[in-house]
């Protein structure tokens, strides 16, 4: 971050009484305040039957339900909290906000609202001349496809320069996701083998035990590919595959990541298997004949000298047997089997476990004690921690307030990611029904090469080796 970047001096969140504020924003604010780096007016904006005391009560409930109430930090949050209650279409709402902002000249606006309202809110801010010097944080999904993402970007750019737009993908704020980059570039032993000569394939699985739980209406608009593949999981692939940024280059990390996105080959219909768990159509807010996918398995290739020909198998689904997100980078087997010759899928690997627990482990083979030269697969545990110390929203909101955009997504990267999935959105591919509690439709195997198979993450870490 350049030293000239100044911190925001007010935090304004639109959608103050909504779900995102309740589940993520209030808890992140309390944590930031507890950390001692967050002294500024906090202004919630929404049209609601609540008054300021009602909003405070909601904030209290929110932090109690998400991480626990910290009496001192919450008292400070409560004291800094203002509420502008009004319709976004009413210029009076923005006059109230203008007054609440007082002398603040570098507000951070968090648009925790549906994208259809972005233009209305941005125009309202321009109407009271409160857009200069501001930053704006916007939530995914950034559009529904490439062309709507471009339209959304044009809307935002009418009022804010690209440098002031912070697109949140909470995955980038996760500790183990950051560690992907760190582990890759801080260790010399990986670089020589992190390429097509040595890597056989890569699997990324994001399994969720829950269904759509009261989010049926939202989910109907997105489906698994738009909800998590286009953003979280392609971001993970970009971090796994990007080149190291040149030394000291400002924003070099985002430049390299963007190149990785551009190298991803747009998916063909034969690269994708979509599934829907049985019973999804009976969820609240879901059409009885919905063809929206709750599971997607994808085979992706990157056209770069480092990665050409290496398949990236990506899988995400709801109502799977357990919740876990894992990456498995599988290496090729030794070229000449001196001893036993296990199948390719049992080769050495690096496994990054992103959730619910966090670990990095290496898969290797060792000789089984005894008279024969035969071995077993073991795992060398590199690192294991119970969970994230810092929540993604705490990290990302703190960064946005300080003006550090490193972990935020650029317009070009968002559009490149949409170009990858655009050809397979909607009904472009068949939909297969799967039973809740299974690993998705059996058809998901079809995108795998004959010798490969999906590796299903375990619910509890099992380490055969030592750390
Ligand atoms: C969100 C998706 O972006 O990520 C949800 O909209 C999904 O459908 C969630 O459940 C998963 O995030 P996490 O941090 O719980 O793994």
CSV table of C-alpha atoms in Angstrom, one decimal, residues 26-369:
chain,number,residue,atom,x,y,z
A,26,UNK,CA,-21.6,-5.9,13.0
A,27,UNK,CA,-19.4,-8.8,14.2
A,28,UNK,CA,-16.5,-7.5,12.1
A,29,UNK,CA,-16.9,-4.0,13.4
A,30,UNK,CA,-16.9,-5.2,17.0
A,31,UNK,CA,-13.6,-7.1,16.3
A,32,UNK,CA,-12.0,-4.2,14.6
A,33,UNK,CA,-12.9,-1.9,17.5
A,34,UNK,CA,-11.6,-4.4,19.9
A,35,UNK,CA,-8.3,-4.4,18.0
A,36,UNK,CA,-8.1,-0.7,18.6
A,37,UNK,CA,-7.9,0.5,15.0
A,38,UNK,CA,-11.3,1.7,14.4
A,39,UNK,CA,-12.3,5.2,15.7
A,40,UNK,CA,-14.8,6.8,13.4
A,41,UNK,CA,-18.5,7.4,13.0
A,42,UNK,CA,-20.4,4.3,11.9
A,43,UNK,CA,-23.5,5.1,10.0
A,44,UNK,CA,-26.1,2.5,9.1
A,45,UNK,CA,-28.5,3.3,6.3
A,46,UNK,CA,-31.8,1.4,5.6
A,47,UNK,CA,-35.5,1.9,5.3
A,48,UNK,CA,-36.8,0.2,8.4
A,49,UNK,CA,-39.3,0.2,11.2
A,50,UNK,CA,-36.4,0.3,13.6
A,51,UNK,CA,-35.0,3.4,15.2
A,52,UNK,CA,-31.4,3.9,16.4
A,53,UNK,CA,-32.0,2.0,19.6
A,54,UNK,CA,-33.6,-0.8,17.6
A,55,UNK,CA,-30.6,-1.0,15.4
A,56,UNK,CA,-28.3,-1.1,18.5
A,57,UNK,CA,-30.4,-4.0,19.8
A,58,UNK,CA,-30.0,-5.8,16.5
A,59,UNK,CA,-26.3,-5.2,16.5
A,60,UNK,CA,-26.1,-6.6,20.0
A,61,UNK,CA,-28.0,-9.7,19.0
A,62,UNK,CA,-25.8,-10.0,15.9
A,63,UNK,CA,-22.5,-10.0,17.7
A,64,UNK,CA,-23.8,-12.3,20.4
A,65,UNK,CA,-24.8,-14.8,17.8
A,66,UNK,CA,-21.6,-14.4,15.7
A,67,UNK,CA,-18.5,-14.7,17.8
A,68,UNK,CA,-19.8,-13.3,21.2
A,69,UNK,CA,-20.4,-10.0,22.8
A,70,UNK,CA,-17.4,-8.1,24.0
A,71,UNK,CA,-18.9,-5.6,26.4
A,72,UNK,CA,-16.2,-2.8,26.0
A,73,UNK,CA,-15.9,-3.1,22.2
A,74,UNK,CA,-19.7,-3.3,21.8
A,75,UNK,CA,-20.2,-0.2,24.0
A,76,UNK,CA,-17.8,1.7,21.7
A,77,UNK,CA,-19.6,0.3,18.6
A,78,UNK,CA,-23.0,1.4,20.1
A,79,UNK,CA,-21.7,4.9,20.9
A,80,UNK,CA,-20.3,5.4,17.4
A,81,UNK,CA,-23.4,4.1,15.7
A,82,UNK,CA,-25.8,6.4,13.8
A,83,UNK,CA,-28.9,5.4,11.9
A,84,UNK,CA,-30.2,7.1,8.7
A,85,UNK,CA,-33.6,5.6,8.2
A,86,UNK,CA,-35.0,6.3,4.7
A,87,UNK,CA,-35.6,5.1,1.2
A,88,UNK,CA,-32.7,5.1,-1.2
A,89,UNK,CA,-34.8,6.7,-3.8
A,90,UNK,CA,-35.6,9.7,-1.6
A,91,UNK,CA,-33.0,12.5,-1.8
A,92,UNK,CA,-34.0,13.4,1.8
A,93,UNK,CA,-32.2,10.2,2.9
A,94,UNK,CA,-29.0,11.4,1.4
A,95,UNK,CA,-29.4,14.9,3.0
A,96,UNK,CA,-29.7,13.1,6.3
A,97,UNK,CA,-26.6,11.1,5.5
A,98,UNK,CA,-24.8,14.3,4.5
A,99,UNK,CA,-25.6,15.8,7.9
A,100,UNK,CA,-24.6,12.6,9.8
A,101,UNK,CA,-21.2,12.6,7.9
A,102,UNK,CA,-20.4,16.0,9.3
A,103,UNK,CA,-16.8,16.9,8.8
A,104,UNK,CA,-15.8,13.4,7.4
A,105,UNK,CA,-14.2,13.8,4.0
A,106,UNK,CA,-13.1,10.2,3.2
A,107,UNK,CA,-16.0,8.0,4.0
A,108,UNK,CA,-16.1,4.3,3.2
A,109,UNK,CA,-19.4,3.2,1.8
A,110,UNK,CA,-20.3,-0.4,2.0
A,111,UNK,CA,-23.0,-1.4,-0.4
A,112,UNK,CA,-24.5,-4.4,1.4
A,113,UNK,CA,-27.5,-4.1,-0.9
A,114,UNK,CA,-28.7,-5.9,-4.1
A,115,UNK,CA,-26.8,-4.7,-7.2
A,116,UNK,CA,-30.0,-3.3,-8.7
A,117,UNK,CA,-29.8,-0.6,-6.1
A,118,UNK,CA,-26.1,0.4,-6.7
A,119,UNK,CA,-27.0,3.1,-9.3
A,120,UNK,CA,-29.7,4.6,-7.1
A,121,UNK,CA,-27.4,4.8,-4.1
A,122,UNK,CA,-24.4,6.1,-6.1
A,123,UNK,CA,-26.6,8.8,-7.7
A,124,UNK,CA,-27.9,9.7,-4.2
A,125,UNK,CA,-24.3,10.2,-3.0
A,126,UNK,CA,-23.4,12.3,-6.0
A,127,UNK,CA,-26.6,14.4,-5.4
A,128,UNK,CA,-25.2,15.5,-2.0
A,129,UNK,CA,-21.6,15.7,-3.3
A,130,UNK,CA,-20.4,13.0,-0.9
A,131,UNK,CA,-18.7,10.8,-3.4
A,132,UNK,CA,-15.4,12.7,-3.7
A,133,UNK,CA,-12.6,11.1,-1.7
A,134,UNK,CA,-14.8,8.1,-0.8
A,135,UNK,CA,-14.2,4.4,-1.2
A,136,UNK,CA,-17.0,2.0,-2.0
A,137,UNK,CA,-17.1,-1.7,-1.0
A,138,UNK,CA,-19.3,-3.9,-3.0
A,139,UNK,CA,-20.3,-7.5,-2.5
A,140,UNK,CA,-20.4,-10.4,-4.9
A,141,UNK,CA,-22.0,-11.5,-7.1
A,142,UNK,CA,-20.6,-8.8,-9.4
A,143,UNK,CA,-23.1,-9.3,-12.1
A,144,UNK,CA,-24.7,-12.4,-13.5
A,145,UNK,CA,-22.4,-12.9,-16.5
A,146,UNK,CA,-19.7,-11.0,-18.2
A,147,UNK,CA,-22.0,-8.4,-19.9
A,148,UNK,CA,-24.0,-7.6,-16.7
A,149,UNK,CA,-20.7,-7.3,-14.8
A,150,UNK,CA,-19.5,-4.8,-17.3
A,151,UNK,CA,-22.8,-2.9,-17.0
A,152,UNK,CA,-22.4,-2.9,-13.2
A,153,UNK,CA,-18.9,-1.6,-13.5
A,154,UNK,CA,-20.0,1.2,-15.8
A,155,UNK,CA,-22.6,2.1,-13.3
A,156,UNK,CA,-20.1,2.3,-10.4
A,157,UNK,CA,-17.5,4.1,-12.6
A,158,UNK,CA,-20.0,7.0,-13.2
A,159,UNK,CA,-19.5,8.0,-9.6
A,160,UNK,CA,-16.2,6.3,-8.4
A,161,UNK,CA,-12.9,5.7,-10.0
A,162,UNK,CA,-11.7,2.1,-10.2
A,163,UNK,CA,-9.1,2.8,-7.6
A,164,UNK,CA,-12.0,3.6,-5.1
A,165,UNK,CA,-13.9,0.4,-5.8
A,166,UNK,CA,-13.2,-2.5,-3.4
A,167,UNK,CA,-15.0,-5.7,-4.6
A,168,UNK,CA,-15.1,-8.1,-1.7
A,169,UNK,CA,-14.7,-11.8,-2.1
A,170,UNK,CA,-14.6,-13.1,1.5
A,171,UNK,CA,-12.5,-16.1,0.4
A,172,UNK,CA,-9.5,-13.8,-0.2
A,173,UNK,CA,-9.7,-12.7,3.5
A,174,UNK,CA,-9.4,-16.2,4.8
A,175,UNK,CA,-6.1,-17.0,6.5
A,176,UNK,CA,-5.6,-20.4,4.8
A,177,UNK,CA,-6.3,-18.8,1.4
A,178,UNK,CA,-3.5,-16.2,2.1
A,179,UNK,CA,-1.3,-19.1,3.2
A,180,UNK,CA,-1.6,-20.6,-0.3
A,181,UNK,CA,0.3,-17.7,-1.6
A,182,UNK,CA,2.7,-17.6,1.3
A,183,UNK,CA,3.5,-21.3,1.2
A,184,UNK,CA,4.0,-21.3,-2.5
A,185,UNK,CA,6.3,-18.3,-2.7
A,186,UNK,CA,8.1,-18.5,0.7
A,187,UNK,CA,9.4,-22.1,0.1
A,188,UNK,CA,12.1,-22.9,-2.5
A,189,UNK,CA,11.3,-26.6,-2.7
A,190,UNK,CA,7.9,-26.1,-4.4
A,191,UNK,CA,8.8,-23.9,-7.3
A,192,UNK,CA,10.8,-26.4,-9.3
A,193,UNK,CA,7.9,-28.9,-9.3
A,194,UNK,CA,5.0,-26.6,-9.4
A,195,UNK,CA,4.3,-27.0,-13.1
A,196,UNK,CA,3.1,-29.3,-15.9
A,197,UNK,CA,6.2,-31.4,-15.8
A,198,UNK,CA,5.5,-32.6,-12.3
A,199,UNK,CA,1.9,-31.9,-11.4
A,200,UNK,CA,-0.5,-34.5,-12.6
A,201,UNK,CA,-3.8,-32.8,-11.7
A,202,UNK,CA,-5.3,-30.5,-9.1
A,203,UNK,CA,-8.6,-30.9,-7.3
A,204,UNK,CA,-10.5,-28.2,-5.4
A,205,UNK,CA,-13.6,-29.4,-3.5
A,206,UNK,CA,-15.9,-27.1,-1.6
A,207,UNK,CA,-18.4,-29.3,0.1
A,208,UNK,CA,-21.3,-28.0,2.2
A,209,UNK,CA,-23.5,-30.2,4.3
A,210,UNK,CA,-26.2,-27.5,4.5
A,211,UNK,CA,-28.7,-26.9,1.8
A,212,UNK,CA,-29.9,-23.5,0.8
A,213,UNK,CA,-31.6,-22.8,4.2
A,214,UNK,CA,-33.9,-19.8,3.8
A,215,UNK,CA,-31.7,-18.5,0.9
A,216,UNK,CA,-33.8,-20.2,-1.8
A,217,UNK,CA,-34.9,-17.0,-3.5
A,218,UNK,CA,-31.3,-15.8,-3.7
A,219,UNK,CA,-30.0,-19.2,-4.8
A,220,UNK,CA,-32.5,-19.4,-7.6
A,221,UNK,CA,-30.8,-16.3,-9.1
A,222,UNK,CA,-27.4,-17.8,-8.9
A,223,UNK,CA,-26.8,-21.5,-8.6
A,224,UNK,CA,-23.5,-23.1,-7.6
A,225,UNK,CA,-21.5,-21.9,-10.6
A,226,UNK,CA,-22.4,-18.2,-10.1
A,227,UNK,CA,-22.4,-18.5,-6.3
A,228,UNK,CA,-19.0,-20.0,-5.6
A,229,UNK,CA,-17.2,-21.3,-8.7
A,230,UNK,CA,-16.9,-18.0,-10.7
A,231,UNK,CA,-15.6,-16.2,-7.6
A,232,UNK,CA,-14.3,-18.1,-4.6
A,233,UNK,CA,-13.0,-21.2,-6.4
A,234,UNK,CA,-11.5,-19.5,-9.4
A,235,UNK,CA,-9.8,-17.1,-7.1
A,236,UNK,CA,-8.3,-20.1,-5.3
A,237,UNK,CA,-7.1,-21.5,-8.7
A,238,UNK,CA,-5.6,-18.2,-9.6
A,239,UNK,CA,-3.6,-18.1,-6.4
A,240,UNK,CA,-2.4,-21.7,-7.0
A,241,UNK,CA,-1.3,-20.9,-10.5
A,242,UNK,CA,-0.2,-17.3,-10.7
A,243,UNK,CA,3.4,-16.4,-11.2
A,244,UNK,CA,5.4,-14.6,-8.5
A,245,UNK,CA,5.0,-10.9,-8.7
A,246,UNK,CA,8.2,-9.0,-9.6
A,247,UNK,CA,10.0,-7.6,-6.6
A,248,UNK,CA,8.6,-4.4,-5.2
A,249,UNK,CA,6.1,-3.8,-8.0
A,250,UNK,CA,3.1,-1.9,-6.7
A,251,UNK,CA,0.0,-4.0,-7.1
A,252,UNK,CA,2.1,-6.8,-8.7
A,253,UNK,CA,0.1,-9.4,-6.9
A,254,UNK,CA,-3.1,-8.3,-8.4
A,255,UNK,CA,-1.4,-8.0,-11.9
A,256,UNK,CA,-0.2,-11.6,-11.7
A,257,UNK,CA,-3.5,-12.9,-10.5
A,258,UNK,CA,-5.3,-11.1,-13.3
A,259,UNK,CA,-2.9,-12.8,-15.8
A,260,UNK,CA,-3.8,-16.2,-14.3
A,261,UNK,CA,-7.5,-15.5,-14.8
A,262,UNK,CA,-6.9,-14.5,-18.4
A,263,UNK,CA,-5.1,-17.7,-19.0
A,264,UNK,CA,-8.1,-19.8,-17.9
A,265,UNK,CA,-9.7,-21.4,-20.9
A,266,UNK,CA,-13.5,-20.7,-21.1
A,267,UNK,CA,-15.3,-23.9,-20.1
A,268,UNK,CA,-16.9,-26.1,-22.8
A,269,UNK,CA,-20.2,-27.8,-22.0
A,270,UNK,CA,-18.3,-31.1,-21.9
A,271,UNK,CA,-16.2,-29.7,-19.0
A,272,UNK,CA,-19.2,-29.3,-16.6
A,273,UNK,CA,-21.6,-31.6,-14.7
A,274,UNK,CA,-24.4,-29.9,-12.9
A,275,UNK,CA,-26.5,-31.5,-10.2
A,276,UNK,CA,-29.4,-30.6,-8.0
A,277,UNK,CA,-30.1,-32.3,-4.7
A,278,UNK,CA,-33.4,-34.1,-4.4
A,279,UNK,CA,-35.9,-31.9,-2.5
A,280,UNK,CA,-34.3,-28.5,-3.6
A,281,UNK,CA,-37.5,-27.6,-5.5
A,282,UNK,CA,-39.5,-27.9,-2.3
A,283,UNK,CA,-37.3,-25.2,-0.5
A,284,UNK,CA,-38.9,-21.9,0.2
A,285,UNK,CA,-38.5,-19.4,-2.6
A,286,UNK,CA,-37.5,-22.1,-5.2
A,287,UNK,CA,-39.6,-22.7,-8.3
A,288,UNK,CA,-41.2,-26.2,-8.3
A,289,UNK,CA,-39.6,-26.9,-11.7
A,290,UNK,CA,-36.3,-25.2,-11.0
A,291,UNK,CA,-33.3,-26.2,-13.1
A,292,UNK,CA,-30.8,-24.4,-11.0
A,293,UNK,CA,-27.8,-26.4,-10.0
A,294,UNK,CA,-26.8,-26.9,-6.3
A,295,UNK,CA,-23.7,-28.9,-7.4
A,296,UNK,CA,-21.2,-28.3,-10.1
A,297,UNK,CA,-18.1,-30.3,-11.1
A,298,UNK,CA,-15.9,-28.5,-13.6
A,299,UNK,CA,-12.7,-29.4,-15.5
A,300,UNK,CA,-10.6,-26.3,-16.2
A,301,UNK,CA,-7.4,-25.8,-18.1
A,302,UNK,CA,-5.0,-22.9,-18.1
A,303,UNK,CA,-3.1,-22.0,-21.2
A,304,UNK,CA,0.3,-21.0,-19.9
A,305,UNK,CA,3.7,-22.6,-20.4
A,306,UNK,CA,3.6,-23.7,-16.7
A,307,UNK,CA,0.1,-25.3,-16.7
A,308,UNK,CA,-0.9,-26.4,-20.2
A,309,UNK,CA,-2.5,-29.8,-20.1
A,310,UNK,CA,-2.9,-30.0,-16.3
A,311,UNK,CA,-6.6,-30.5,-15.4
A,312,UNK,CA,-8.0,-28.5,-12.5
A,313,UNK,CA,-11.0,-30.4,-11.2
A,314,UNK,CA,-13.3,-28.1,-9.3
A,315,UNK,CA,-16.3,-29.3,-7.3
A,316,UNK,CA,-18.8,-27.4,-5.2
A,317,UNK,CA,-22.1,-28.6,-3.8
A,318,UNK,CA,-24.8,-28.2,-1.2
A,319,UNK,CA,-26.3,-31.1,0.8
A,320,UNK,CA,-23.1,-33.2,0.5
A,321,UNK,CA,-22.0,-35.6,3.3
A,322,UNK,CA,-20.0,-33.0,5.2
A,323,UNK,CA,-18.6,-29.4,5.1
A,324,UNK,CA,-15.0,-29.1,4.1
A,325,UNK,CA,-13.0,-27.2,1.5
A,326,UNK,CA,-9.8,-28.8,0.3
A,327,UNK,CA,-7.2,-28.5,-2.5
A,328,UNK,CA,-5.2,-31.4,-3.5
A,329,UNK,CA,-2.2,-30.9,-5.9
A,330,UNK,CA,-1.3,-34.4,-7.1
A,331,UNK,CA,2.2,-35.0,-8.5
A,332,UNK,CA,3.1,-37.5,-11.2
A,333,UNK,CA,4.4,-40.9,-10.1
A,334,UNK,CA,8.1,-41.7,-10.4
A,335,UNK,CA,8.9,-42.4,-14.0
A,336,UNK,CA,10.3,-45.9,-13.3
A,337,UNK,CA,8.7,-48.1,-10.6
A,338,UNK,CA,11.7,-49.6,-8.7
A,339,UNK,CA,9.5,-51.1,-6.0
A,340,UNK,CA,5.7,-51.3,-5.8
A,341,UNK,CA,3.8,-49.3,-8.4
A,342,UNK,CA,0.7,-47.6,-6.9
A,343,UNK,CA,-1.8,-46.1,-9.3
A,344,UNK,CA,-1.3,-42.5,-10.5
A,345,UNK,CA,-4.1,-41.2,-8.2
A,346,UNK,CA,-2.0,-42.4,-5.2
A,347,UNK,CA,1.0,-40.3,-6.1
A,348,UNK,CA,2.6,-37.6,-3.9
A,349,UNK,CA,0.5,-34.6,-3.2
A,350,UNK,CA,0.2,-31.4,-1.3
A,351,UNK,CA,-3.1,-31.0,0.4
A,352,UNK,CA,-4.4,-27.6,1.6
A,353,UNK,CA,-7.3,-27.9,3.9
A,354,UNK,CA,-9.1,-24.5,4.0
A,355,UNK,CA,-12.0,-25.3,6.2
A,356,UNK,CA,-13.4,-26.1,8.7
A,357,UNK,CA,-10.0,-26.8,10.2
A,358,UNK,CA,-6.9,-25.5,8.5
A,359,UNK,CA,-3.9,-27.6,7.5
A,360,UNK,CA,-1.2,-28.2,4.9
A,361,UNK,CA,0.1,-31.7,4.5
A,362,UNK,CA,2.3,-33.6,2.1
A,363,UNK,CA,1.4,-37.1,0.9
A,364,UNK,CA,4.3,-39.5,0.5
A,365,UNK,CA,5.1,-43.2,0.5
A,366,UNK,CA,7.2,-45.0,3.0
A,367,UNK,CA,8.4,-48.6,3.3
A,368,UNK,CA,6.2,-50.9,5.3
A,369,UNK,CA,8.3,-52.6,8.1
